PDB file of C-alpha atoms and ligand atoms in Angstrom:
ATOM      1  CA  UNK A 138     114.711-108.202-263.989  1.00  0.00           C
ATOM      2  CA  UNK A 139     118.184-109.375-265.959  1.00  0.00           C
ATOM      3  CA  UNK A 140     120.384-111.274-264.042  1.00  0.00           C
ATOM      4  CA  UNK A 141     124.117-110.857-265.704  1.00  0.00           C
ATOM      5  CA  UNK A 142     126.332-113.372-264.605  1.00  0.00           C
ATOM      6  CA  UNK A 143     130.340-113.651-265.115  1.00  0.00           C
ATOM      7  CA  UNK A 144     132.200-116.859-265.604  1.00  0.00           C
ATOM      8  CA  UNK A 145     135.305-117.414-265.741  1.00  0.00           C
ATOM      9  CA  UNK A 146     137.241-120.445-267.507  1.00  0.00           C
ATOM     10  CA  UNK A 147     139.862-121.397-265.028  1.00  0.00           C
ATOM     11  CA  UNK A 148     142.227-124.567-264.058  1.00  0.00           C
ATOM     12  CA  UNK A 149     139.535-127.241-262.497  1.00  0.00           C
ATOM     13  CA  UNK A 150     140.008-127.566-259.176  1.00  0.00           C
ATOM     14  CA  UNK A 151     140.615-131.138-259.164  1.00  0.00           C
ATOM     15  CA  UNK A 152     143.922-130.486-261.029  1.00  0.00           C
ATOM     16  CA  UNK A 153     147.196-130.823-259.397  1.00  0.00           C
ATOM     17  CA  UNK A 154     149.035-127.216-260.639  1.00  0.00           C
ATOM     18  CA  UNK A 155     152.552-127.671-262.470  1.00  0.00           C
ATOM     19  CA  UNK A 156     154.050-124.555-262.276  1.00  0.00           C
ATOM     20  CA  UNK A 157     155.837-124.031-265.929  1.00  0.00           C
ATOM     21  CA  UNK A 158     159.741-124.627-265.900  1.00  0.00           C
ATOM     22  CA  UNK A 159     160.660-121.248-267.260  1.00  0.00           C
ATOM     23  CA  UNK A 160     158.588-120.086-264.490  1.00  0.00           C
ATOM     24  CA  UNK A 161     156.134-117.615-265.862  1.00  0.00           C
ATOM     25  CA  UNK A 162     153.130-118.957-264.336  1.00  0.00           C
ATOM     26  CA  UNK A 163     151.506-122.372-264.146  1.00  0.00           C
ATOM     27  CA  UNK A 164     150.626-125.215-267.073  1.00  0.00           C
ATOM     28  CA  UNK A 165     147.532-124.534-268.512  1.00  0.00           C
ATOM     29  CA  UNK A 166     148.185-126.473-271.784  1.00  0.00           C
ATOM     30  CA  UNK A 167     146.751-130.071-272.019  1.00  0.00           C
ATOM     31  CA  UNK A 168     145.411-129.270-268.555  1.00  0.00           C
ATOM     32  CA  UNK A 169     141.229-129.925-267.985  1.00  0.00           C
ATOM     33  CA  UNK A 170     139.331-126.344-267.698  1.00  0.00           C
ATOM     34  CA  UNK A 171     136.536-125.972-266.004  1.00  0.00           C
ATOM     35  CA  UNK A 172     134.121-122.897-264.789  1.00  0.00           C
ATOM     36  CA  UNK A 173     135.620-121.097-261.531  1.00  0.00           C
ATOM     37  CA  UNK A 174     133.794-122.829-258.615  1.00  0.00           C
ATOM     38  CA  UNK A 175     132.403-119.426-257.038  1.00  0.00           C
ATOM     39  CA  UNK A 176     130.802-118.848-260.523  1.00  0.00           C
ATOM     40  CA  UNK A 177     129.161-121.762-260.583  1.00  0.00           C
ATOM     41  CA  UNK A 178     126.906-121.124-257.278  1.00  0.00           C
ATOM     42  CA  UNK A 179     126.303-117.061-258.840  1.00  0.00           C
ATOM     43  CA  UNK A 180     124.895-118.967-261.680  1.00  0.00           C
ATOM     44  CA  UNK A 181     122.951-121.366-259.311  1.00  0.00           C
ATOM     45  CA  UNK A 182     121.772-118.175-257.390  1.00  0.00           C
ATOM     46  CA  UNK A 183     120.422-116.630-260.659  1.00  0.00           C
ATOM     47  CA  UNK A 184     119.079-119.721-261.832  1.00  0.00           C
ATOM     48  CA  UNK A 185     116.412-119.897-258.425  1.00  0.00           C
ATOM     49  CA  UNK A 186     116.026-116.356-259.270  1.00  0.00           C
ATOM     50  CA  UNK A 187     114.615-117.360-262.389  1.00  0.00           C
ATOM     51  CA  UNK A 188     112.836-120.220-261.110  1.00  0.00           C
ATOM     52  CA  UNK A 189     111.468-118.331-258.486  1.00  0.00           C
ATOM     53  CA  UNK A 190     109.884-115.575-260.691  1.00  0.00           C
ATOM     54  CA  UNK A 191     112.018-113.011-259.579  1.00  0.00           C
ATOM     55  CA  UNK A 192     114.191-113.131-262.393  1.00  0.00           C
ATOM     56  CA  UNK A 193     113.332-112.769-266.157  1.00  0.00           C
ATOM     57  CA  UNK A 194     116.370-113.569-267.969  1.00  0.00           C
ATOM     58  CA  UNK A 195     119.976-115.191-266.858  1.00  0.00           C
ATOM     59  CA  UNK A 196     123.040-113.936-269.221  1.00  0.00           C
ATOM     60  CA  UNK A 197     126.360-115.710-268.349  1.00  0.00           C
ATOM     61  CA  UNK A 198     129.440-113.413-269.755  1.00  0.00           C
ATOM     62  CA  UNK A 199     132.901-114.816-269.895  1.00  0.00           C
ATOM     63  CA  UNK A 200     135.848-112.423-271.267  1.00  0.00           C
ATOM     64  CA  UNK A 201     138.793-114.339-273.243  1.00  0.00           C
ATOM     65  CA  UNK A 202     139.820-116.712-275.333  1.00  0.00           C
ATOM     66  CA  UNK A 203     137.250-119.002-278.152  1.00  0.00           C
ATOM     67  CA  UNK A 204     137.267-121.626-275.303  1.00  0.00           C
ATOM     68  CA  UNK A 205     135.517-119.656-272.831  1.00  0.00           C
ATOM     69  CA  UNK A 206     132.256-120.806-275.073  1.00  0.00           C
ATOM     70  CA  UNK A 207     132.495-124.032-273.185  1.00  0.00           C
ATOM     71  CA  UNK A 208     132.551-122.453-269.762  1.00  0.00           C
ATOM     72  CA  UNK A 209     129.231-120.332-271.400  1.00  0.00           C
ATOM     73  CA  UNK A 210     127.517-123.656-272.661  1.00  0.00           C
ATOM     74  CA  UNK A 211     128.036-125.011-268.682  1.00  0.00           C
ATOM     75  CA  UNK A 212     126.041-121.782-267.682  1.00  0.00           C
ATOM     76  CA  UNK A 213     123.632-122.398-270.333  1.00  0.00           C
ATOM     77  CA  UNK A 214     123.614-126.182-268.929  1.00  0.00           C
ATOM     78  CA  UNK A 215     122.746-125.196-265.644  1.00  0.00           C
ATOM     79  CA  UNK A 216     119.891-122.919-266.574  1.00  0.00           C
ATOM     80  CA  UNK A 217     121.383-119.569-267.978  1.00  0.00           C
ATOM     81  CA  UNK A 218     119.226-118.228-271.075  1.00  0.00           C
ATOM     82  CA  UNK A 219     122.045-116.833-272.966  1.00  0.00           C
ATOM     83  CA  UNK A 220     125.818-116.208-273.437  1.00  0.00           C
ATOM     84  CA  UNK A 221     127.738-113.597-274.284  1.00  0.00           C
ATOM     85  CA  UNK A 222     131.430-113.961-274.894  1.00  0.00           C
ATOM     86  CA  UNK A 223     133.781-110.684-274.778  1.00  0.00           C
ATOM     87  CA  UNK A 224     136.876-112.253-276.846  1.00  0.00           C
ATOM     88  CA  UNK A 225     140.450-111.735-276.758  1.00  0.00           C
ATOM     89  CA  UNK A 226     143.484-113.413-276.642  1.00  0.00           C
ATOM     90  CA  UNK A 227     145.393-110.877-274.246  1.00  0.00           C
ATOM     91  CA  UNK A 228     145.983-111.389-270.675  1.00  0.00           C
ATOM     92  CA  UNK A 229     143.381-110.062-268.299  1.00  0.00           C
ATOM     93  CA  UNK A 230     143.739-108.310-265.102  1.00  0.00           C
ATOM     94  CA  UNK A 231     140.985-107.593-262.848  1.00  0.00           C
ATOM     95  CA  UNK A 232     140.943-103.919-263.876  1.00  0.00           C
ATOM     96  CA  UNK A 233     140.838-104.827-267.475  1.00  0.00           C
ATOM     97  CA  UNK A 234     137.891-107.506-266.438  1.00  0.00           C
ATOM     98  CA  UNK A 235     136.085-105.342-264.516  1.00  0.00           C
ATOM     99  CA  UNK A 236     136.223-102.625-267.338  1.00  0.00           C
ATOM    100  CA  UNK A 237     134.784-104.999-269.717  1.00  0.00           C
ATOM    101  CA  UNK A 238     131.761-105.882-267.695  1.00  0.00           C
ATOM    102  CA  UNK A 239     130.945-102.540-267.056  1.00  0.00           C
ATOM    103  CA  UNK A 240     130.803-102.317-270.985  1.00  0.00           C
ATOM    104  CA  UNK A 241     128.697-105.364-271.669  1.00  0.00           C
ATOM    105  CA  UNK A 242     126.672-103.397-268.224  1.00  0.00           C
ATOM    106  CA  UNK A 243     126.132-100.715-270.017  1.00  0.00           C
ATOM    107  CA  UNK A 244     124.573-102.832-272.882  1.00  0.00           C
ATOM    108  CA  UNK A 245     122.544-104.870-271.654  1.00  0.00           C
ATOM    109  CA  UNK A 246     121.097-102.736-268.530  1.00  0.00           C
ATOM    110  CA  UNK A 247     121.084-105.553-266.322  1.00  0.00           C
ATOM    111  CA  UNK A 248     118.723-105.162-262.798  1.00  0.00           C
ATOM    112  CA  UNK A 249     121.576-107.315-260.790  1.00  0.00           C
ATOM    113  CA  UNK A 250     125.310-108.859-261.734  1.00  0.00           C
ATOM    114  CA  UNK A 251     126.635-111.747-260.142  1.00  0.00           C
ATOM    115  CA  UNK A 252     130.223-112.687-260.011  1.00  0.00           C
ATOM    116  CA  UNK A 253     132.152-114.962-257.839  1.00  0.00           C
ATOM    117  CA  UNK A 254     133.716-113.608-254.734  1.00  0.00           C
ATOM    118  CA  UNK A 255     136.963-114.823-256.517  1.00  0.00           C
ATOM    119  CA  UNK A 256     139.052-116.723-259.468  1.00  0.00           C
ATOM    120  CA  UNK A 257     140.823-119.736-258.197  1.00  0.00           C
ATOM    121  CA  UNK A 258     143.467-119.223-260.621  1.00  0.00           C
ATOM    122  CA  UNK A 259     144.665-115.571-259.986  1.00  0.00           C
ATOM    123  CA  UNK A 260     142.975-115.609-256.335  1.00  0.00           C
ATOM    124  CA  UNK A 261     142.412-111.544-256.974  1.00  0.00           C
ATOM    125  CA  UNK A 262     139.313-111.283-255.172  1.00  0.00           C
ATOM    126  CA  UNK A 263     138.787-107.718-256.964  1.00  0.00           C
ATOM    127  CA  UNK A 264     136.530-107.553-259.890  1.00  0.00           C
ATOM    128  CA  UNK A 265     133.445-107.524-258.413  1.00  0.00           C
ATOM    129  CA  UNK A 266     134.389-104.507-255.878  1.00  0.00           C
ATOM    130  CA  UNK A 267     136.305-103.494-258.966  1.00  0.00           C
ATOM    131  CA  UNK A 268     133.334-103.814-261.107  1.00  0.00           C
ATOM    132  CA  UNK A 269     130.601-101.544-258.457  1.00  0.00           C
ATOM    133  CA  UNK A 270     133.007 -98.657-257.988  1.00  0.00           C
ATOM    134  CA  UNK A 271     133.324 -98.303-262.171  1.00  0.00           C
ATOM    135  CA  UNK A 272     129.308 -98.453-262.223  1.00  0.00           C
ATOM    136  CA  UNK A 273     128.828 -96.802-259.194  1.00  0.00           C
ATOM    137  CA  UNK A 274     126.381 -99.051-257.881  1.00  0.00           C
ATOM    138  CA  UNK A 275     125.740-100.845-254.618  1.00  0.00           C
ATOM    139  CA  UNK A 276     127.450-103.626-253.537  1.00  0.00           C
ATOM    140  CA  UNK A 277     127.490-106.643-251.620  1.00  0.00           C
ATOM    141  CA  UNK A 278     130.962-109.043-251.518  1.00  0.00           C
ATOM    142  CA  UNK A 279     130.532-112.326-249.926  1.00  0.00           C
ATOM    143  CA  UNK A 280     127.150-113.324-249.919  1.00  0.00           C
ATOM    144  CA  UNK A 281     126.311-115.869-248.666  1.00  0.00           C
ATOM    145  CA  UNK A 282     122.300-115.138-248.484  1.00  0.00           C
ATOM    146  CA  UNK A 283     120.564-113.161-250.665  1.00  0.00           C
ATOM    147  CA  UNK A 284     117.015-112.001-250.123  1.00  0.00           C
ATOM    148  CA  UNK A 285     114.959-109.916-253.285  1.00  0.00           C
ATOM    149  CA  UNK A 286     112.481-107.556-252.543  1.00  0.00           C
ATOM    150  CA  UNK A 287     111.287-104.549-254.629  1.00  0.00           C
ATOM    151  CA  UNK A 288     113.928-102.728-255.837  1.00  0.00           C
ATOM    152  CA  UNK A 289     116.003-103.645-252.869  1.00  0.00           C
ATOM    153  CA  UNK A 290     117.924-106.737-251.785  1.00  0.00           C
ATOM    154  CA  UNK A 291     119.463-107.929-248.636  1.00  0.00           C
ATOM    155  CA  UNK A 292     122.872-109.694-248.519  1.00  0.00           C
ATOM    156  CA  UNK A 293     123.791-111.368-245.779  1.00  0.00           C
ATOM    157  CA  UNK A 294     127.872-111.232-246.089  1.00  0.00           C
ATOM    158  CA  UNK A 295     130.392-113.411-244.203  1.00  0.00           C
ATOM    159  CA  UNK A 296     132.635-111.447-242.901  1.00  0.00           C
ATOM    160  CA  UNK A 297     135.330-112.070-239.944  1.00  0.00           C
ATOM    161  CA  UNK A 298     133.844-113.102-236.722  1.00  0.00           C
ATOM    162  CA  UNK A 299     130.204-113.765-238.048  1.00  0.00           C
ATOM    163  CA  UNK A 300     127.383-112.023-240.285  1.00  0.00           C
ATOM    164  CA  UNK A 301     126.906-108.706-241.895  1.00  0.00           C
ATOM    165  CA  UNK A 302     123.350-107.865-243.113  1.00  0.00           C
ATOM    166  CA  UNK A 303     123.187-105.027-245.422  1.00  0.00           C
ATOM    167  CA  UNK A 304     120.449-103.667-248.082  1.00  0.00           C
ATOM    168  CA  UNK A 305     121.354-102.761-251.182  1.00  0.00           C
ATOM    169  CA  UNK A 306     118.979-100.642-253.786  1.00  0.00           C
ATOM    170  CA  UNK A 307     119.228-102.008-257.040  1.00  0.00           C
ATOM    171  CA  UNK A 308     120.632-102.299-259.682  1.00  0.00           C
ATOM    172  CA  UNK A 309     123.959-103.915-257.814  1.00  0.00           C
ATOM    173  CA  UNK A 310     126.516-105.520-257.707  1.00  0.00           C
ATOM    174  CA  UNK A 311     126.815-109.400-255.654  1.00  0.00           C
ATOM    175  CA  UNK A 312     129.556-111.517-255.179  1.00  0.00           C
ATOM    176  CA  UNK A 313     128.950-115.272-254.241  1.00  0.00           C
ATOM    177  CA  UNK A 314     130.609-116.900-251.459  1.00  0.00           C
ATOM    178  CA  UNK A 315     130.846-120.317-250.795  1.00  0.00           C
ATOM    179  CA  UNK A 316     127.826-121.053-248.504  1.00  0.00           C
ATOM    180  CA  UNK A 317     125.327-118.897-250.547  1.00  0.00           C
ATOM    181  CA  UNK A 318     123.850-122.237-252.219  1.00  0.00           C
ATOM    182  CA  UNK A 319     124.995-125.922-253.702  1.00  0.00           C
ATOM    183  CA  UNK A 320     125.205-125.756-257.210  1.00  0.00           C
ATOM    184  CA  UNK A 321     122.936-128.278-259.279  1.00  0.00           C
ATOM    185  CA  UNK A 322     124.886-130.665-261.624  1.00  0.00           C
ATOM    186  CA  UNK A 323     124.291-130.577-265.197  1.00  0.00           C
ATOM    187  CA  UNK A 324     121.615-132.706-266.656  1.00  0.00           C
ATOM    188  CA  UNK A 325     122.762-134.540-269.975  1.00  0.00           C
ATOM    189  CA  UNK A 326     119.821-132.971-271.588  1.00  0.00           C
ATOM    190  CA  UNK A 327     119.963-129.815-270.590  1.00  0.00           C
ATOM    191  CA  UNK A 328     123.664-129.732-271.632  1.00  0.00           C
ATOM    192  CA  UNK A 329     122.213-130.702-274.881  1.00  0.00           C
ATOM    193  CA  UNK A 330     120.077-128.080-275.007  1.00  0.00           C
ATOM    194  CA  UNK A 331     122.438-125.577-273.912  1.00  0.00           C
ATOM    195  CA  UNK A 332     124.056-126.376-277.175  1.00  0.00           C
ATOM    196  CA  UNK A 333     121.317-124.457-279.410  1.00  0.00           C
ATOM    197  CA  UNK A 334     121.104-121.260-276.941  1.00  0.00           C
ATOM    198  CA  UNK A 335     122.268-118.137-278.332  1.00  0.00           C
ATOM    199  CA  UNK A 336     126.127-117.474-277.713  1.00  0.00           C
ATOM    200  CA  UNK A 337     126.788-114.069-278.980  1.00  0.00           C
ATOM    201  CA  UNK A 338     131.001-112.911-279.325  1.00  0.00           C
ATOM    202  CA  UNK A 339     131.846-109.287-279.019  1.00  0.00           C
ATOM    203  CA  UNK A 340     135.585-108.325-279.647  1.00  0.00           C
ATOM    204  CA  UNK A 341     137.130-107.400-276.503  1.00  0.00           C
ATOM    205  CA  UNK A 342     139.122-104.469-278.723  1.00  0.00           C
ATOM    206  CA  UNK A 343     135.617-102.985-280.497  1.00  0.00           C
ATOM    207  CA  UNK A 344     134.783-101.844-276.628  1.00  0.00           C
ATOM    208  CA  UNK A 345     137.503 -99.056-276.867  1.00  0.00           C
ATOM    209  CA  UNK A 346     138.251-100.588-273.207  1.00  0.00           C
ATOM    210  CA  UNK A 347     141.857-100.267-271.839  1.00  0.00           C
ATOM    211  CA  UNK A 348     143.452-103.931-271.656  1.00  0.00           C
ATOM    212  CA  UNK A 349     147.336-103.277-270.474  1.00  0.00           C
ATOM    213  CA  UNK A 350     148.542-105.482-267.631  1.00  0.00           C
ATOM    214  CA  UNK A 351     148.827-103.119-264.853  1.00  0.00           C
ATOM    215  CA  UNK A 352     151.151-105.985-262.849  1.00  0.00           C
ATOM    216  CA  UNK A 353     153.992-107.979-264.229  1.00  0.00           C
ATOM    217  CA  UNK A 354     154.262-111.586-262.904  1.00  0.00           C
ATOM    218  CA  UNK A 355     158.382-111.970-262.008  1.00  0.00           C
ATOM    219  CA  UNK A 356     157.950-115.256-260.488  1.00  0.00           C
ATOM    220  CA  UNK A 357     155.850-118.393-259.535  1.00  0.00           C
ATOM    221  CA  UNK A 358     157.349-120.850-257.419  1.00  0.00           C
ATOM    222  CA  UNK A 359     156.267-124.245-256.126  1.00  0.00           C
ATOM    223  CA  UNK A 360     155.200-124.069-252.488  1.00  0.00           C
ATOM    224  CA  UNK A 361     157.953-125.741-250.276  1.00  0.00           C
ATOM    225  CA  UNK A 362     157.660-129.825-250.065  1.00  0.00           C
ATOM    226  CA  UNK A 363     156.268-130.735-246.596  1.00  0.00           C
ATOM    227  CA  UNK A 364     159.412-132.402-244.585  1.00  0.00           C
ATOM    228  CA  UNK A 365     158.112-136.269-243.535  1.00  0.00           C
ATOM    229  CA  UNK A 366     157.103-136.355-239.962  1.00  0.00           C
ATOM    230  CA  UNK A 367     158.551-138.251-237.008  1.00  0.00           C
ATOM    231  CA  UNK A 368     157.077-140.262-234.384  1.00  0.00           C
ATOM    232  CA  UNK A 369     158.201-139.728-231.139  1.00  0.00           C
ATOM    233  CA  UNK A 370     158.122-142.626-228.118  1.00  0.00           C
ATOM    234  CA  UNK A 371     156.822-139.882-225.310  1.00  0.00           C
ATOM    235  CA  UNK A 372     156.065-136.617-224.039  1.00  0.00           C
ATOM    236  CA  UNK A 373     159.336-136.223-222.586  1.00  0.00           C
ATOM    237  CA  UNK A 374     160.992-136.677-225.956  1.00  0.00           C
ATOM    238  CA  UNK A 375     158.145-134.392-227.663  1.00  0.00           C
ATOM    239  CA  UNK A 376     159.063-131.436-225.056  1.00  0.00           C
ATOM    240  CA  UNK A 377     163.019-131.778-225.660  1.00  0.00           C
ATOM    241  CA  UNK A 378     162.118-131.929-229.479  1.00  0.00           C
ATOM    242  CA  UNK A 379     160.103-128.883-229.541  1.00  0.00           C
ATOM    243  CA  UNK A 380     162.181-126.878-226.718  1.00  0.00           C
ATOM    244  CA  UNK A 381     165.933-128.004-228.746  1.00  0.00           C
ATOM    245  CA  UNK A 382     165.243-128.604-232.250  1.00  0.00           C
ATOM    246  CA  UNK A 383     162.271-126.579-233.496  1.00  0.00           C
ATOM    247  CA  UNK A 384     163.085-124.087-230.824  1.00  0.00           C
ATOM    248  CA  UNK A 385     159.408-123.324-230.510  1.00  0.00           C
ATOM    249  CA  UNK A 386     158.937-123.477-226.790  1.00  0.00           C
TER     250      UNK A 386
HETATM  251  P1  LIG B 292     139.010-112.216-259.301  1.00  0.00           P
HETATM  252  O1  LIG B 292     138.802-110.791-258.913  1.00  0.00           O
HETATM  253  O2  LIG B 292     139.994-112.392-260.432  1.00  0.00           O
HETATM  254  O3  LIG B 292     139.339-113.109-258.110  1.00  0.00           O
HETATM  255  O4  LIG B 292     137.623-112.744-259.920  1.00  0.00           O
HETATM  256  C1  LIG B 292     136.390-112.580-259.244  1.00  0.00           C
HETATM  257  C2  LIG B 292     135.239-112.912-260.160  1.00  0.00           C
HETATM  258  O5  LIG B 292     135.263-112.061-261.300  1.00  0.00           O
HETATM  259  C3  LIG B 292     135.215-114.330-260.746  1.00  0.00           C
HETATM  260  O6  LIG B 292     134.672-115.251-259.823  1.00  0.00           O
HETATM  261  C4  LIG B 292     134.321-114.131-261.962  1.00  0.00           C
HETATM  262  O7  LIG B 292     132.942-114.092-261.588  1.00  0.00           O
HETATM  263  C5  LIG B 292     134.717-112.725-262.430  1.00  0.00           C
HETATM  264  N1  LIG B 292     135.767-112.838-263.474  1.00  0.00           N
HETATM  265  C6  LIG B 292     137.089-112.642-263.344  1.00  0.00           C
HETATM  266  N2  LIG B 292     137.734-112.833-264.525  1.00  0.00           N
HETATM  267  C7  LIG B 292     136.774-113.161-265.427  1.00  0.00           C
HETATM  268  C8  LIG B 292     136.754-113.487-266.824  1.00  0.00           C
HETATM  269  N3  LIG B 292     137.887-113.519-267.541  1.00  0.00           N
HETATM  270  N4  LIG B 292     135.557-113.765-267.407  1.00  0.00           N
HETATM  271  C9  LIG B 292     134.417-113.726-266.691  1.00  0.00           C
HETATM  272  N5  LIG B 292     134.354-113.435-265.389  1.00  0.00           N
HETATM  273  C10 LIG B 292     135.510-113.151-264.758  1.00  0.00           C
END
């Protein structure tokens, strides 16, 4: 079975986000990328596929700009077979995303796709659910254990108050969450090898897919600066603060 997984080039995580003066959206120039953390454990979860003979082949698709080869050559570095890139230089929304896998679906024929339950940058949580309604397949948002049998696969999903098991019939759609496995790091040599794994490029436009922005961004503020905290000498002065100046009680 092919495993297709999506990766997405996003802001690292480690990064401290500037939001741009004119206010249009956040810095991303001169700013370290890295792969979107939930994409990193679908690749993991692939990867074991693989390694646990489940799995014949690992493709990791990222849709965007020339630089989204590095954030393929990390999912080659952590075990993925092969990359395909779906280039443009246009703004994606999740529609527009979800659109595009369902085109590079369609040509591969992939037995399972993995995506992360969400982009860090955008926070949109929606391609993948996007992604199963355009294919019509089964799927299975959250994961956070996956079990393959034949044919079939049961997700166990986080959702609020505890666990969801369902089973899904393949081919489906999966979206990681957080406790669905620790990613491995990349080994120097396998990021070396990673370097002579086939990276194909596909032009976004040749898919006759439907790109336009559905939303328009009007404005991205800074959250509020936290107001320094005060120390208070007892309860008594805690109550009177709480009942007469945060009104709160
Ligand atoms: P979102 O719906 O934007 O929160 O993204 C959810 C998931 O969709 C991500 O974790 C990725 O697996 C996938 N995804 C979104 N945008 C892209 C992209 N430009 N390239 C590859 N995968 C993407």
């Amino acid at each position: 079975m092919k495993v297709l997984v999506a990766v997405k080039r996003v802001v690292d995580y480690n990064v401290k986000i500037r939001v741009k003066a004119d206010q249009t959206g956040v810095e991303t120039a001169n700013v370290k990328m890295a792969m979107n953390p939930f994409d990193e454990i679908a690749v993991e979860e692939a990867v074991r596929m693989k390694e646990a003979g489940k799995a014949t082949e690992v493709v990791a698709v990222s849709l965007g700009t020339p630089a989204c080869q590095e954030t393929i050559r990390y999912a080659m570095a952590l075990g993925a077979d092969r990359g395909i890139l779906v280039q443009t230089d246009q703004e994606l929304q999740p529609l527009a995303v979800a659109k595009l896998l369902k085109a590079t679906v369609e040509r591969e024929d992939p037995g399972l796709v993995i995506l992360g339950k969400q982009a860090i940058d955008d926070d949109s949580n929606q391609t993948g659910q996007m992604l199963a309604a355009l294919l019509d397949w089964p799927q299975g948002a959250f994961a956070s254990k996956v079990e393959l049998g034949d044919g079939e696969m049961d997700v166990i999903r986080e959702v609020d108050g505890g666990l969801e098991t369902v089973k899904l019939k393949l081919p489906a759609v999966i979206t990681a969450d957080l406790r669905l496995n620790e990613p491995r790091y990349a080994k120097l040599p396998n990021i070396m090898k990673a370097k002579k794994k086939p990276l194909e490029t596909i032009d976004a436009g040749e898919t006759g897919v439907d790109l336009e922005p559905r939303l328009v961004t009007l404005k991205v503020n800074e959250p509020s600066q936290r107001q320094a905290g005060i120390v208070v000498e007892s309860v008594s002065e805690l109550v009177d603060k709480l009942r007469n100046e945060a009104k709160v009680i």
